[in-house]
Tab-separated table of C-alpha atoms in Angstrom:
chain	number	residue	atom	x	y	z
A	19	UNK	CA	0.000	0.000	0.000
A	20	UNK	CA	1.155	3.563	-1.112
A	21	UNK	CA	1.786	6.130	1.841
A	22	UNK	CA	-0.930	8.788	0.521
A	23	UNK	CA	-1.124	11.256	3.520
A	24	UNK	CA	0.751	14.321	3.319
A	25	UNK	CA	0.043	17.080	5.794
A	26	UNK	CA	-2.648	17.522	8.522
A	27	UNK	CA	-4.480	20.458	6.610
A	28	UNK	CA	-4.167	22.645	9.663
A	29	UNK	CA	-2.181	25.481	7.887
A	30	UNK	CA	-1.563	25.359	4.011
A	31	UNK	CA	0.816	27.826	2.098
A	32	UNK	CA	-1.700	29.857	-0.339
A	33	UNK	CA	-0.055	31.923	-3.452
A	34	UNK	CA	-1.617	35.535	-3.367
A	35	UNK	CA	-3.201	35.667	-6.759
A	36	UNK	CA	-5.170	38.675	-5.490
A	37	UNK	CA	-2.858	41.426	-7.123
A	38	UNK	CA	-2.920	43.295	-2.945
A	39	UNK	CA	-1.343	42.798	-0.394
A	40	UNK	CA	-2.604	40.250	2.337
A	41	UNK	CA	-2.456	41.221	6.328
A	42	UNK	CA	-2.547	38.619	9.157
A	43	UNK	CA	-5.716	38.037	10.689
A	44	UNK	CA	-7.169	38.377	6.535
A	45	UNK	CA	-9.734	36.330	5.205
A	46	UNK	CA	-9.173	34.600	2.031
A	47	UNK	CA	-11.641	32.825	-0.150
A	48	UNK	CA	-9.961	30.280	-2.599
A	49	UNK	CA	-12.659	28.052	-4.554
A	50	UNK	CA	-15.136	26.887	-2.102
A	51	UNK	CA	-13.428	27.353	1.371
A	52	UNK	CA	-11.950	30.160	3.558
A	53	UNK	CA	-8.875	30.941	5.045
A	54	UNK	CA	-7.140	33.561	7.549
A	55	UNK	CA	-3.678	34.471	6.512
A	56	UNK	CA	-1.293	33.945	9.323
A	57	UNK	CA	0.997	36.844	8.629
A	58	UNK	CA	0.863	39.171	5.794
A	59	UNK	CA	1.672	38.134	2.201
A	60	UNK	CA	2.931	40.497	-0.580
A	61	UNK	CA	1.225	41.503	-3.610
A	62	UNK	CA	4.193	40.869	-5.514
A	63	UNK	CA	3.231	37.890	-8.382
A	64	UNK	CA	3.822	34.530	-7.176
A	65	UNK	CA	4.373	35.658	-3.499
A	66	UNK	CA	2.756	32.842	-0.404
A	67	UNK	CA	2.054	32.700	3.181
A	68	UNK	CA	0.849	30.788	5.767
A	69	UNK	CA	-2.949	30.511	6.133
A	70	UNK	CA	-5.464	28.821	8.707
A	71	UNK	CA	-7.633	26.347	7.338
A	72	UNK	CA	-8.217	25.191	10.485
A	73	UNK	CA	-9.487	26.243	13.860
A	74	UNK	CA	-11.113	28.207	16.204
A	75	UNK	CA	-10.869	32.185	15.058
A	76	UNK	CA	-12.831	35.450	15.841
A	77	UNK	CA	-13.549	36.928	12.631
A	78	UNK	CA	-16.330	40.565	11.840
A	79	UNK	CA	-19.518	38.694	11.916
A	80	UNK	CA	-23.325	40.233	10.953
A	81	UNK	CA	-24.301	42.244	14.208
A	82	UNK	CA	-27.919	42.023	13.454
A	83	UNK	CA	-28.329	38.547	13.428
A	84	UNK	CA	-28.163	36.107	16.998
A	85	UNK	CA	-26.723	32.861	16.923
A	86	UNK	CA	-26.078	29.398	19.052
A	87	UNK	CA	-23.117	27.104	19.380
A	88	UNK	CA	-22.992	25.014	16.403
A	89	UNK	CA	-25.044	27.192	14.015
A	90	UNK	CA	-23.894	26.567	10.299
A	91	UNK	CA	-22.124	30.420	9.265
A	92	UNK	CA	-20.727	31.575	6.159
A	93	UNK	CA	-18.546	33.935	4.885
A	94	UNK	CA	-20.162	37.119	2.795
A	95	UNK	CA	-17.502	37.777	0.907
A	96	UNK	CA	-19.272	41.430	0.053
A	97	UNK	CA	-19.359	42.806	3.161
A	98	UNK	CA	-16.358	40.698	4.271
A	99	UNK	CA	-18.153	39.185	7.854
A	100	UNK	CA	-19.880	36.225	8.770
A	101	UNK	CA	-23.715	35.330	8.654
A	102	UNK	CA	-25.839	32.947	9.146
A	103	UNK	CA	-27.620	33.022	6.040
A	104	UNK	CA	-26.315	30.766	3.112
A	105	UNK	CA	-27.063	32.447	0.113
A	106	UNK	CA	-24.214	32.103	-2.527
A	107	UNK	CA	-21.590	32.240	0.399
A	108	UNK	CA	-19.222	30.146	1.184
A	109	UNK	CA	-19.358	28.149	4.334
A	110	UNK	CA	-17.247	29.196	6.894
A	111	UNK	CA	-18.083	26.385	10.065
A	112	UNK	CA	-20.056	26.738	13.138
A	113	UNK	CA	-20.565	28.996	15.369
A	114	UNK	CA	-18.821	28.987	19.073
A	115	UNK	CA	-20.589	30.354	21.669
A	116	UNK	CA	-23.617	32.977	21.352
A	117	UNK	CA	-24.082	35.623	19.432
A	118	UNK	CA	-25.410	38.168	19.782
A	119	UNK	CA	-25.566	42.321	18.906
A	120	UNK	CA	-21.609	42.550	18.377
A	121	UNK	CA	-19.182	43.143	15.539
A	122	UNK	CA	-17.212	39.608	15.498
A	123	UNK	CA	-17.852	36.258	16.387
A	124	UNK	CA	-15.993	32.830	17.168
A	125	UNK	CA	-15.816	30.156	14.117
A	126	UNK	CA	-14.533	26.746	14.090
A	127	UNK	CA	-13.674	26.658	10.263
A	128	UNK	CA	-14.961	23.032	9.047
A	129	UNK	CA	-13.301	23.119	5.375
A	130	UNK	CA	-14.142	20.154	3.459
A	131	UNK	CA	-17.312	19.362	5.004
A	132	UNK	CA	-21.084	20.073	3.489
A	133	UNK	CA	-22.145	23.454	4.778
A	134	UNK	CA	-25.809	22.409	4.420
A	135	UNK	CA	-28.002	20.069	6.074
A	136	UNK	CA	-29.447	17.406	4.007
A	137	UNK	CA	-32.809	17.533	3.783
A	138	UNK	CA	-35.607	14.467	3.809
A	139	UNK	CA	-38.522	14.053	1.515
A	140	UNK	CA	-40.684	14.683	4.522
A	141	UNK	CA	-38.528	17.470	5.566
A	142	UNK	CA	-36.851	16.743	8.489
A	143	UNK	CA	-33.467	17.894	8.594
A	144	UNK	CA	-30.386	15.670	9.455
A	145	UNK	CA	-26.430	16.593	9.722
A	146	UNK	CA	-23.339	14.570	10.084
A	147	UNK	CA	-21.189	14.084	13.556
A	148	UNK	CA	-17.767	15.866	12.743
A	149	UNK	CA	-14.452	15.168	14.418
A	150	UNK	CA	-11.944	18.185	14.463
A	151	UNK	CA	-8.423	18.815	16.047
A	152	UNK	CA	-6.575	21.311	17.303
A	153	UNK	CA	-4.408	22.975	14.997
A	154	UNK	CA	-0.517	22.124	14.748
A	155	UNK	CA	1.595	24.386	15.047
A	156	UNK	CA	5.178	22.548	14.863
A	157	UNK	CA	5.398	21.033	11.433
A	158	UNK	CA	6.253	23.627	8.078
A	159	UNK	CA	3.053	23.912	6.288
A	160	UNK	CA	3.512	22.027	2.794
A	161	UNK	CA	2.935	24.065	-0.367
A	162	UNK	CA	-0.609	24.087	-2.216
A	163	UNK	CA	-0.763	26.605	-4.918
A	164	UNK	CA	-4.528	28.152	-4.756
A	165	UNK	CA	-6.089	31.206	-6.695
A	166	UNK	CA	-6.699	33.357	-3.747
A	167	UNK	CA	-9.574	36.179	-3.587
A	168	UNK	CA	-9.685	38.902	-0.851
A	169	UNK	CA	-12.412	40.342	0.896
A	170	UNK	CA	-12.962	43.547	2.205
């Protein structure tokens, strides 16, 4: 049997196809997940960084709108926060803690799973058990070239 596995998936090293400049603490979409740059990359063609795929961060989230632990969220790209309604975003991951009238929120990003609850025939709605792990923070990140887009 081939070895196969190559990295955790905690932190991947995205090339800034943006054409700006990329600050830590930034949220990236690339294709249909989102990331938060570790430290700043340059706009310079061709130029990477570190980014979170991973993990538990506080990110600008919709102030009008309440939410529980484990509420699906996504990221609205247009007005660069978090929401709970999915419209054309992209998911983000669930929701820890409440939320309430404030201007960020806590997000455990769930990349690679389905941001939407299947939904029966008879409409009942059902959602898969997840298992998640604290991100590592000892091993280099291995490189995964990515369009990247930036939001606002």
């Amino acid at each position: 049997m081939t070895d196969t596995f190559r990295q955790r998936g905690d932190i991947l090293t995205v090339v800034n196809t943006t054409g700006a400049a990329v600050v830590a603490g930034q949220v990236l979409e690339i294709g249909g997940m989102i990331v938060v740059a570790v430290t700043g990359i340059a706009a310079a063609a061709g130029s990477s960084g570190a980014c979170y795929a991973r993990g538990v961060h506080e990110l600008a989230a919709n102030a009008a709108e309440g939410w529980i632990d484990g509420s699906h969220l996504y990221w609205d790209g247009p007005n660069a926060q978090l929401t709970a309604t999915a419209g054309n975003f992209v998911f983000a991951g669930m929701a820890v803690g409440l939320h309430g009238v404030q201007a960020t929120a806590q997000v455990l990003l769930c990349n690679g799973l389905q941001g939407t609850p299947a939904t029966t025939t008879a409409g009942a709605t059902t959602t898969a058990a997840a298992t998640t792990t604290a991100p590592a923070t000892t091993t280099a990140p291995a490189t995964t070239t990515v369009a990247a887009t930036t939001t606002a």
